């Protein structure tokens, strides 16, 4: 009798049919997984780690780009913990892996490299947070530190994703710049250098997310200036202090209007305020090339201080630049730098001066004399201050001539000549209490230069008027 | 209904081929996820949910073809858990071989076990309703 047509066929044959496809699928999957791994690791190329410090270059991106990825580059970095036997403590550091970082194009893509650098900077930021935690918890063991590290790594991943989301992987330029400013500011907050820059002559203090470039001199209008400038984030951030006795009497708002009118720049916004007896003018201007200038002007006696944030308005969205400008200007503060100079004298640094000699001027002298040149600006001085003994101190930065050609430094008061020795152009002139007149007097401070071979050397000097009533009472 | 909770039919027919089915589907699923991850494909969440359902359905379809009968409630659950074990084993081996460190989130394991059980309950309920309506499509 033939087999029932509905009876199940032989199991052995069916098992064999299905076993082969399952094994084929399994081996194919294993092969694919191995291939993906090989591509991810650049066929097991050696891994070079780079610690945070030196800027990244495209040579640090040796991985193979994923075939279907829509991105042009990617970086792989993480935080690690190591035991420092010299300090008997743990230390966290950020490291980048070249084999797992890749790029499609290395040509003319410094902007993209910068975006990846800031991914690495975010990792470094979290490494510093970890080190801050270790410092505050010196008794924690390795297990506890690893748990904290795991938590920080979660926060790191979140921040990295947020950075990419908000900047759309660097395509939104102004947001990219804003993130750069934020990350630099956060890195500063975990470093010994707080980022606050103070000019100890004018007392102007402002926050720079990266160290600015300093320069000083005398401009074309014969006005001494001290300037801090940072060209970064697609912007220019500037703090500049000018000094001229005529500034005492100007109407600041009118001065500013005239200044911009001469330059052909349109004032979009101007706000005049009084704070602590000092006039402040906030200004927003735009020039013909669509550069926007956010500024703050402040007059303090003979000093005119200017803050400036400059950026282009040609991009559709300038929110990020505006936020950076606002942060920069809002961080400004006018401080009293007296304590800095008093500390300088106590610490006996190169700026401290000792009076080398004092002699009485002889107007009839024809050699070994000083020819007092007409009063002109030769440098930038700090408004006079007094120490506990009543000694008058005037910090001074000679700007008209370079350090290398300045010879001797002098202070001239009522025919008494004080000579000073110091290694730096930046010195502190001092006048003991017993030598100070009781009524308002004028001090000429300045220097001679080395290549002056005349019998009466030319005394490049600046006159400062001193009112003895400004001197604080001396406590016995 | 009582046959749904009877574990004997499943264990009577249980063999290594059922384990091979679950493990190969687990390996296939893991590979698909790895390929999508490597290709940096960014699908919406519902697509990933759909991709997750497919291996479970495939598991039961292959079982039905091999055994010429559908699995019951108990058998489906066990087959699903074998699939999950296979998936975690593949993950473990992959991480161990290539990354040297492995961590398992106990919460997610418990989460998946509960989700699988609840899903199978729903499927059983739907199947029962369809049977009552004489519309047996599962």
mmCIF file of C-alpha atoms in Angstrom, chain B residues 1-12 14 60 63 69-82 116-117 120-121 123-124 127:
data_model
loop_
_atom_site.group_PDB
_atom_site.id
_atom_site.type_symbol
_atom_site.label_atom_id
_atom_site.label_comp_id
_atom_site.label_asym_id
_atom_site.label_seq_id
_atom_site.Cartn_x
_atom_site.Cartn_y
_atom_site.Cartn_z
ATOM 1 C CA UNK B 1 -6.443 26.568 25.003
ATOM 2 C CA UNK B 2 -4.910 24.028 27.383
ATOM 3 C CA UNK B 3 -2.567 22.884 24.628
ATOM 4 C CA UNK B 4 -1.125 26.398 24.538
ATOM 5 C CA UNK B 5 0.433 25.856 27.964
ATOM 6 C CA UNK B 6 1.542 22.318 27.297
ATOM 7 C CA UNK B 7 5.325 22.208 27.107
ATOM 8 C CA UNK B 8 5.535 18.548 26.082
ATOM 9 C CA UNK B 9 5.007 18.995 22.307
ATOM 10 C CA UNK B 10 7.843 21.478 22.214
ATOM 11 C CA UNK B 11 10.313 19.442 24.202
ATOM 12 C CA UNK B 12 9.338 16.215 22.487
ATOM 13 C CA UNK B 14 13.154 19.858 20.485
ATOM 14 C CA UNK B 60 8.544 31.055 14.374
ATOM 15 C CA UNK B 63 9.915 26.456 13.226
ATOM 16 C CA UNK B 69 2.977 22.733 12.780
ATOM 17 C CA UNK B 70 2.952 26.088 14.542
ATOM 18 C CA UNK B 71 4.466 26.400 17.963
ATOM 19 C CA UNK B 72 2.271 26.823 21.006
ATOM 20 C CA UNK B 73 2.493 29.621 23.566
ATOM 21 C CA UNK B 74 5.077 27.947 25.775
ATOM 22 C CA UNK B 75 7.122 26.807 22.812
ATOM 23 C CA UNK B 76 7.109 30.272 21.249
ATOM 24 C CA UNK B 77 8.317 31.842 24.455
ATOM 25 C CA UNK B 78 11.103 29.309 24.832
ATOM 26 C CA UNK B 79 12.128 29.745 21.208
ATOM 27 C CA UNK B 80 12.184 33.515 21.706
ATOM 28 C CA UNK B 81 14.365 33.216 24.805
ATOM 29 C CA UNK B 82 16.756 30.933 22.920
ATOM 30 C CA UNK B 116 8.864 39.223 24.763
ATOM 31 C CA UNK B 117 6.503 37.543 27.208
ATOM 32 C CA UNK B 120 3.680 36.536 22.970
ATOM 33 C CA UNK B 121 0.657 36.912 25.272
ATOM 34 C CA UNK B 123 -0.084 37.179 19.885
ATOM 35 C CA UNK B 124 -1.731 34.261 21.691
ATOM 36 C CA UNK B 127 -4.670 34.032 17.668
#
